[in-house]
Every structure is written in structure tokens, then in C-alpha cells.
Short mmCIF file of N, CA, C and O in Angstrom, two decimals:
data_model
loop_
_atom_site.label_atom_id
_atom_site.label_comp_id
_atom_site.label_asym_id
_atom_site.label_seq_id
_atom_site.Cartn_x
_atom_site.Cartn_y
_atom_site.Cartn_z
N UNK Z 23 10.22 -10.78 0.13
CA UNK Z 23 9.73 -9.65 0.90
C UNK Z 23 8.20 -9.63 0.80
O UNK Z 23 7.64 -9.84 -0.26
N UNK Z 24 7.57 -9.40 1.93
CA UNK Z 24 6.10 -9.37 1.96
C UNK Z 24 5.58 -8.03 1.46
O UNK Z 24 6.33 -7.04 1.40
N UNK Z 25 4.32 -7.99 1.15
CA UNK Z 25 3.70 -6.74 0.70
C UNK Z 25 3.81 -5.67 1.78
O UNK Z 25 4.23 -4.54 1.48
N UNK Z 26 3.49 -5.96 3.06
CA UNK Z 26 3.66 -4.93 4.08
C UNK Z 26 5.11 -4.43 4.21
O UNK Z 26 5.34 -3.23 4.39
N UNK Z 27 6.07 -5.34 4.08
CA UNK Z 27 7.49 -4.92 4.15
C UNK Z 27 7.85 -4.03 2.96
O UNK Z 27 8.57 -3.04 3.12
N UNK Z 28 7.37 -4.38 1.80
CA UNK Z 28 7.60 -3.55 0.62
C UNK Z 28 7.00 -2.17 0.82
O UNK Z 28 7.64 -1.15 0.52
N UNK Z 29 5.81 -2.13 1.36
CA UNK Z 29 5.15 -0.85 1.61
C UNK Z 29 5.93 -0.03 2.65
O UNK Z 29 6.01 1.19 2.54
N UNK Z 30 6.52 -0.69 3.65
CA UNK Z 30 7.36 0.02 4.63
C UNK Z 30 8.54 0.69 3.93
O UNK Z 30 8.86 1.85 4.22
N UNK Z 31 9.18 -0.02 3.03
CA UNK Z 31 10.32 0.55 2.29
C UNK Z 31 9.88 1.73 1.44
O UNK Z 31 10.57 2.75 1.36
N UNK Z 32 8.73 1.59 0.80
CA UNK Z 32 8.18 2.68 -0.01
C UNK Z 32 7.87 3.89 0.87
O UNK Z 32 8.17 5.02 0.51
N UNK Z 33 7.30 3.65 2.04
CA UNK Z 33 6.96 4.74 2.96
C UNK Z 33 8.22 5.48 3.38
O UNK Z 33 8.25 6.72 3.40
N UNK Z 34 9.27 4.74 3.71
CA UNK Z 34 10.54 5.38 4.09
C UNK Z 34 11.10 6.21 2.94
O UNK Z 34 11.60 7.32 3.14
N UNK Z 35 11.03 5.67 1.74
CA UNK Z 35 11.49 6.41 0.56
C UNK Z 35 10.67 7.68 0.39
O UNK Z 35 11.22 8.76 0.18
N UNK Z 36 9.36 7.56 0.47
CA UNK Z 36 8.48 8.72 0.31
C UNK Z 36 8.76 9.78 1.37
O UNK Z 36 8.78 10.97 1.08
N UNK Z 37 8.96 9.34 2.60
CA UNK Z 37 9.23 10.28 3.69
C UNK Z 37 10.51 11.06 3.44
O UNK Z 37 10.58 12.27 3.65
N UNK Z 38 11.52 10.34 2.96
CA UNK Z 38 12.82 10.97 2.72
C UNK Z 38 12.81 11.82 1.45
O UNK Z 38 13.22 12.98 1.46
N UNK Z 39 12.35 11.26 0.35
CA UNK Z 39 12.44 11.93 -0.95
C UNK Z 39 11.32 12.95 -1.19
O UNK Z 39 11.55 13.95 -1.85
N UNK Z 40 10.14 12.68 -0.68
CA UNK Z 40 9.00 13.56 -0.93
C UNK Z 40 8.71 14.48 0.26
O UNK Z 40 7.84 15.33 0.16
N UNK Z 41 9.41 14.24 1.36
CA UNK Z 41 9.21 15.08 2.53
C UNK Z 41 7.82 14.97 3.14
O UNK Z 41 7.22 15.97 3.51
N UNK Z 42 7.33 13.75 3.24
CA UNK Z 42 6.00 13.55 3.82
C UNK Z 42 5.95 14.03 5.26
O UNK Z 42 6.89 13.83 6.02
N UNK Z 43 4.84 14.62 5.61
CA UNK Z 43 4.67 15.04 7.00
C UNK Z 43 4.33 13.83 7.85
O UNK Z 43 3.82 12.82 7.35
N UNK Z 44 4.58 13.94 9.14
CA UNK Z 44 4.26 12.84 10.05
C UNK Z 44 2.76 12.58 10.05
O UNK Z 44 2.33 11.43 10.11
N UNK Z 45 1.96 13.63 9.97
CA UNK Z 45 0.50 13.42 9.97
C UNK Z 45 0.05 12.68 8.72
O UNK Z 45 -0.85 11.85 8.78
N UNK Z 46 0.68 12.92 7.59
CA UNK Z 46 0.34 12.19 6.37
C UNK Z 46 0.71 10.72 6.50
O UNK Z 46 -0.05 9.85 6.08
N UNK Z 47 1.84 10.47 7.09
CA UNK Z 47 2.27 9.07 7.29
C UNK Z 47 1.27 8.36 8.20
O UNK Z 47 0.85 7.24 7.91
N UNK Z 48 0.87 9.01 9.28
CA UNK Z 48 -0.05 8.39 10.23
C UNK Z 48 -1.42 8.17 9.60
O UNK Z 48 -2.00 7.10 9.71
N UNK Z 49 -1.95 9.16 8.93
CA UNK Z 49 -3.33 9.05 8.42
C UNK Z 49 -3.45 8.22 7.16
O UNK Z 49 -4.46 7.55 6.97
N UNK Z 50 -2.46 8.26 6.30
CA UNK Z 50 -2.58 7.57 5.02
C UNK Z 50 -1.76 6.29 4.97
O UNK Z 50 -2.26 5.23 4.60
N UNK Z 51 -0.51 6.38 5.30
CA UNK Z 51 0.40 5.26 5.10
C UNK Z 51 0.23 4.16 6.15
O UNK Z 51 0.20 2.98 5.81
N UNK Z 52 0.12 4.54 7.41
CA UNK Z 52 -0.02 3.53 8.46
C UNK Z 52 -1.36 2.82 8.35
O UNK Z 52 -1.44 1.59 8.53
N UNK Z 53 -2.41 3.56 8.01
CA UNK Z 53 -3.72 2.94 7.85
C UNK Z 53 -3.69 1.90 6.73
O UNK Z 53 -4.22 0.79 6.88
N UNK Z 54 -3.05 2.22 5.62
CA UNK Z 54 -2.95 1.27 4.52
C UNK Z 54 -2.07 0.09 4.92
O UNK Z 54 -2.37 -1.05 4.60
N UNK Z 55 -1.01 0.34 5.63
CA UNK Z 55 -0.11 -0.74 6.05
C UNK Z 55 -0.85 -1.76 6.92
O UNK Z 55 -0.70 -2.96 6.75
N UNK Z 56 -1.67 -1.28 7.83
CA UNK Z 56 -2.45 -2.17 8.68
C UNK Z 56 -3.40 -3.02 7.85
O UNK Z 56 -3.58 -4.21 8.11
N UNK Z 57 -3.99 -2.41 6.85
CA UNK Z 57 -4.90 -3.14 5.97
C UNK Z 57 -4.14 -4.20 5.17
O UNK Z 57 -4.63 -5.31 4.97
N UNK Z 58 -2.94 -3.86 4.73
CA UNK Z 58 -2.12 -4.82 3.98
C UNK Z 58 -1.76 -6.02 4.86
O UNK Z 58 -1.74 -7.15 4.38
N UNK Z 59 -1.48 -5.78 6.13
CA UNK Z 59 -1.18 -6.88 7.05
C UNK Z 59 -2.36 -7.85 7.15
O UNK Z 59 -2.15 -9.06 7.26
N UNK Z 60 -3.56 -7.33 7.11
CA UNK Z 60 -4.75 -8.18 7.25
C UNK Z 60 -5.11 -8.89 5.95
O UNK Z 60 -5.54 -10.04 5.98
N UNK Z 61 -4.94 -8.21 4.82
CA UNK Z 61 -5.46 -8.74 3.56
C UNK Z 61 -4.37 -9.29 2.63
O UNK Z 61 -4.58 -10.29 1.96
N UNK Z 62 -3.20 -8.65 2.60
CA UNK Z 62 -2.14 -9.05 1.66
C UNK Z 62 -0.81 -9.31 2.34
O UNK Z 62 0.24 -8.89 1.86
N UNK Z 63 -0.82 -10.02 3.45
CA UNK Z 63 0.44 -10.35 4.12
C UNK Z 63 1.03 -11.59 3.45
O UNK Z 63 1.05 -12.69 4.01
N UNK Z 64 1.47 -11.38 2.23
CA UNK Z 64 1.99 -12.44 1.36
C UNK Z 64 3.26 -11.94 0.69
O UNK Z 64 3.50 -10.74 0.64
N UNK Z 65 4.06 -12.85 0.15
CA UNK Z 65 5.22 -12.38 -0.62
C UNK Z 65 4.76 -11.49 -1.79
O UNK Z 65 3.80 -11.83 -2.50
N UNK Z 66 5.42 -10.37 -1.95
CA UNK Z 66 5.01 -9.40 -2.97
C UNK Z 66 5.04 -10.00 -4.37
O UNK Z 66 4.19 -9.67 -5.21
N UNK Z 67 5.97 -10.90 -4.62
CA UNK Z 67 6.09 -11.47 -5.97
C UNK Z 67 5.00 -12.49 -6.28
O UNK Z 67 4.95 -13.01 -7.39
N UNK Z 68 4.12 -12.77 -5.32
CA UNK Z 68 3.02 -13.70 -5.57
C UNK Z 68 1.70 -12.99 -5.85
O UNK Z 68 0.68 -13.65 -6.08
N UNK Z 69 1.72 -11.68 -5.83
CA UNK Z 69 0.48 -10.92 -6.01
C UNK Z 69 0.20 -10.76 -7.50
O UNK Z 69 0.98 -10.17 -8.24
N UNK Z 70 -0.91 -11.31 -7.89
CA UNK Z 70 -1.37 -11.20 -9.27
C UNK Z 70 -2.70 -10.47 -9.31
O UNK Z 70 -3.16 -9.90 -8.32
N UNK Z 71 -3.32 -10.55 -10.45
CA UNK Z 71 -4.58 -9.85 -10.67
C UNK Z 71 -5.67 -10.29 -9.68
O UNK Z 71 -6.40 -9.46 -9.14
N UNK Z 72 -5.77 -11.58 -9.46
CA UNK Z 72 -6.81 -12.10 -8.58
C UNK Z 72 -6.67 -11.57 -7.15
O UNK Z 72 -7.64 -11.13 -6.53
N UNK Z 73 -5.47 -11.62 -6.60
CA UNK Z 73 -5.24 -11.14 -5.23
C UNK Z 73 -5.38 -9.62 -5.15
O UNK Z 73 -5.90 -9.10 -4.17
N UNK Z 74 -4.96 -8.93 -6.19
CA UNK Z 74 -5.11 -7.47 -6.22
C UNK Z 74 -6.59 -7.10 -6.26
O UNK Z 74 -7.02 -6.17 -5.57
N UNK Z 75 -7.36 -7.84 -7.04
CA UNK Z 75 -8.80 -7.58 -7.09
C UNK Z 75 -9.48 -7.87 -5.76
O UNK Z 75 -10.41 -7.16 -5.36
N UNK Z 76 -9.00 -8.88 -5.07
CA UNK Z 76 -9.55 -9.19 -3.75
C UNK Z 76 -9.31 -8.03 -2.79
O UNK Z 76 -10.19 -7.63 -2.03
N UNK Z 77 -8.11 -7.47 -2.84
CA UNK Z 77 -7.80 -6.32 -2.00
C UNK Z 77 -8.70 -5.14 -2.36
O UNK Z 77 -9.25 -4.47 -1.47
N UNK Z 78 -8.88 -4.88 -3.64
CA UNK Z 78 -9.75 -3.79 -4.09
C UNK Z 78 -11.19 -4.02 -3.61
O UNK Z 78 -11.87 -3.07 -3.20
N UNK Z 79 -11.65 -5.27 -3.64
CA UNK Z 79 -13.00 -5.59 -3.15
C UNK Z 79 -13.13 -5.31 -1.66
O UNK Z 79 -14.14 -4.77 -1.21
N UNK Z 80 -12.12 -5.68 -0.89
CA UNK Z 80 -12.14 -5.41 0.55
C UNK Z 80 -12.19 -3.90 0.79
O UNK Z 80 -12.96 -3.43 1.64
N UNK Z 81 -11.41 -3.15 0.05
CA UNK Z 81 -11.43 -1.69 0.18
C UNK Z 81 -12.82 -1.15 -0.12
O UNK Z 81 -13.36 -0.33 0.63
N UNK Z 82 -13.40 -1.61 -1.21
CA UNK Z 82 -14.72 -1.12 -1.62
C UNK Z 82 -15.80 -1.44 -0.60
O UNK Z 82 -16.72 -0.65 -0.40
N UNK Z 83 -15.68 -2.58 0.05
CA UNK Z 83 -16.70 -3.01 1.01
C UNK Z 83 -16.53 -2.39 2.40
O UNK Z 83 -17.49 -2.31 3.16
N UNK Z 84 -15.32 -1.97 2.74
CA UNK Z 84 -15.07 -1.52 4.11
C UNK Z 84 -14.75 -0.04 4.25
O UNK Z 84 -14.70 0.47 5.37
N UNK Z 85 -14.54 0.65 3.14
CA UNK Z 85 -14.13 2.05 3.19
C UNK Z 85 -15.07 2.93 2.38
O UNK Z 85 -15.76 2.45 1.49
N UNK Z 86 -15.03 4.20 2.67
CA UNK Z 86 -15.75 5.16 1.84
C UNK Z 86 -15.10 5.16 0.45
O UNK Z 86 -13.88 4.90 0.33
N UNK Z 87 -15.85 5.47 -0.60
CA UNK Z 87 -15.29 5.41 -1.96
C UNK Z 87 -14.02 6.25 -2.15
O UNK Z 87 -13.06 5.77 -2.77
N UNK Z 88 -13.97 7.45 -1.60
CA UNK Z 88 -12.76 8.26 -1.78
C UNK Z 88 -11.57 7.68 -1.05
O UNK Z 88 -10.45 7.72 -1.56
N UNK Z 89 -11.80 7.11 0.13
CA UNK Z 89 -10.72 6.48 0.88
C UNK Z 89 -10.23 5.23 0.17
O UNK Z 89 -9.03 4.98 0.07
N UNK Z 90 -11.17 4.46 -0.35
CA UNK Z 90 -10.82 3.25 -1.10
C UNK Z 90 -9.94 3.59 -2.30
O UNK Z 90 -8.89 2.97 -2.51
N UNK Z 91 -10.35 4.57 -3.07
CA UNK Z 91 -9.56 4.98 -4.24
C UNK Z 91 -8.19 5.48 -3.84
O UNK Z 91 -7.20 5.18 -4.50
N UNK Z 92 -8.12 6.24 -2.76
CA UNK Z 92 -6.84 6.79 -2.30
C UNK Z 92 -5.88 5.67 -1.89
O UNK Z 92 -4.69 5.72 -2.20
N UNK Z 93 -6.40 4.67 -1.21
CA UNK Z 93 -5.53 3.56 -0.77
C UNK Z 93 -5.05 2.73 -1.95
O UNK Z 93 -3.89 2.35 -2.01
N UNK Z 94 -5.95 2.47 -2.87
CA UNK Z 94 -5.55 1.71 -4.06
C UNK Z 94 -4.53 2.51 -4.87
O UNK Z 94 -3.52 1.97 -5.32
N UNK Z 95 -4.75 3.80 -5.03
CA UNK Z 95 -3.81 4.67 -5.76
C UNK Z 95 -2.44 4.64 -5.08
O UNK Z 95 -1.41 4.53 -5.76
N UNK Z 96 -2.42 4.71 -3.76
CA UNK Z 96 -1.15 4.70 -3.04
C UNK Z 96 -0.43 3.36 -3.20
O UNK Z 96 0.79 3.32 -3.38
N UNK Z 97 -1.18 2.29 -3.21
CA UNK Z 97 -0.56 0.97 -3.40
C UNK Z 97 -0.03 0.82 -4.83
O UNK Z 97 1.04 0.26 -5.04
N UNK Z 98 -0.75 1.34 -5.80
CA UNK Z 98 -0.27 1.32 -7.19
C UNK Z 98 1.03 2.14 -7.29
O UNK Z 98 1.98 1.71 -7.95
N UNK Z 99 1.06 3.26 -6.62
CA UNK Z 99 2.28 4.09 -6.61
C UNK Z 99 3.45 3.32 -6.00
O UNK Z 99 4.57 3.37 -6.50
N UNK Z 100 3.18 2.56 -4.94
CA UNK Z 100 4.21 1.73 -4.32
C UNK Z 100 4.69 0.67 -5.31
O UNK Z 100 5.89 0.46 -5.46
N UNK Z 101 3.77 0.01 -5.98
CA UNK Z 101 4.11 -1.04 -6.94
C UNK Z 101 4.96 -0.46 -8.07
O UNK Z 101 5.95 -1.08 -8.47
N UNK Z 102 4.57 0.69 -8.59
CA UNK Z 102 5.34 1.32 -9.66
C UNK Z 102 6.76 1.66 -9.19
O UNK Z 102 7.73 1.47 -9.92
N UNK Z 103 6.86 2.16 -7.96
CA UNK Z 103 8.17 2.48 -7.40
C UNK Z 103 9.04 1.23 -7.28
O UNK Z 103 10.24 1.25 -7.54
N UNK Z 104 8.43 0.12 -6.91
CA UNK Z 104 9.18 -1.11 -6.64
C UNK Z 104 9.66 -1.83 -7.91
O UNK Z 104 10.58 -2.64 -7.82
N UNK Z 105 9.04 -1.54 -9.03
CA UNK Z 105 9.43 -2.22 -10.27
C UNK Z 105 10.92 -2.01 -10.54
O UNK Z 105 11.42 -0.90 -10.50
N UNK Z 106 11.60 -3.10 -10.79
CA UNK Z 106 13.00 -3.02 -11.13
C UNK Z 106 13.94 -2.92 -9.92
O UNK Z 106 15.14 -2.83 -10.07
N UNK Z 107 13.37 -2.91 -8.71
CA UNK Z 107 14.21 -2.83 -7.52
C UNK Z 107 14.45 -4.21 -6.96
O UNK Z 107 13.73 -5.12 -7.13
#
């Protein structure tokens, strides 16, 4: 499963279990998903520290600091959710 596909599953889980609003999905989740397609469209099990740092660098260079932190935090939340699944 690719990183974007994993994030799609996480988004569906969040929408169902956390009751995310459609506007939250559009503004936060879809924006991050598009970025994942560009930067981390790789099998999720191949992502290590180096590739994760590359993604963080892209965020830092292309986004405002608060947006960058929010996207990285959301991706970490996705990764934590996916552990053991």
C-alpha cells in the first residue's frame, strides 16, 4: 500500500470515528494527500528516516511554519494509527 493510499484509509477512519467535517477534510486532509502524491508516492513500508526527513524539508520550504507543523503532525497521527494494522 502506498503512502497516499494509507492516508486515504486514515482519512476515512477519522471521518467516521472522529466525525470530521467536510470542510476539515477539504482544507487539511486533501491538501496533505496531494502533497503526499507528489513527494511520498511510495510503498508505506519503505519510508524510513531519510524519506521522512525529505518530506519534512519540502514542507518547511513550501509552507508556512504553522501549516508545515500541522501537516507533519497529521501524518505522524496517521502513522501511529497504522501501526499494527
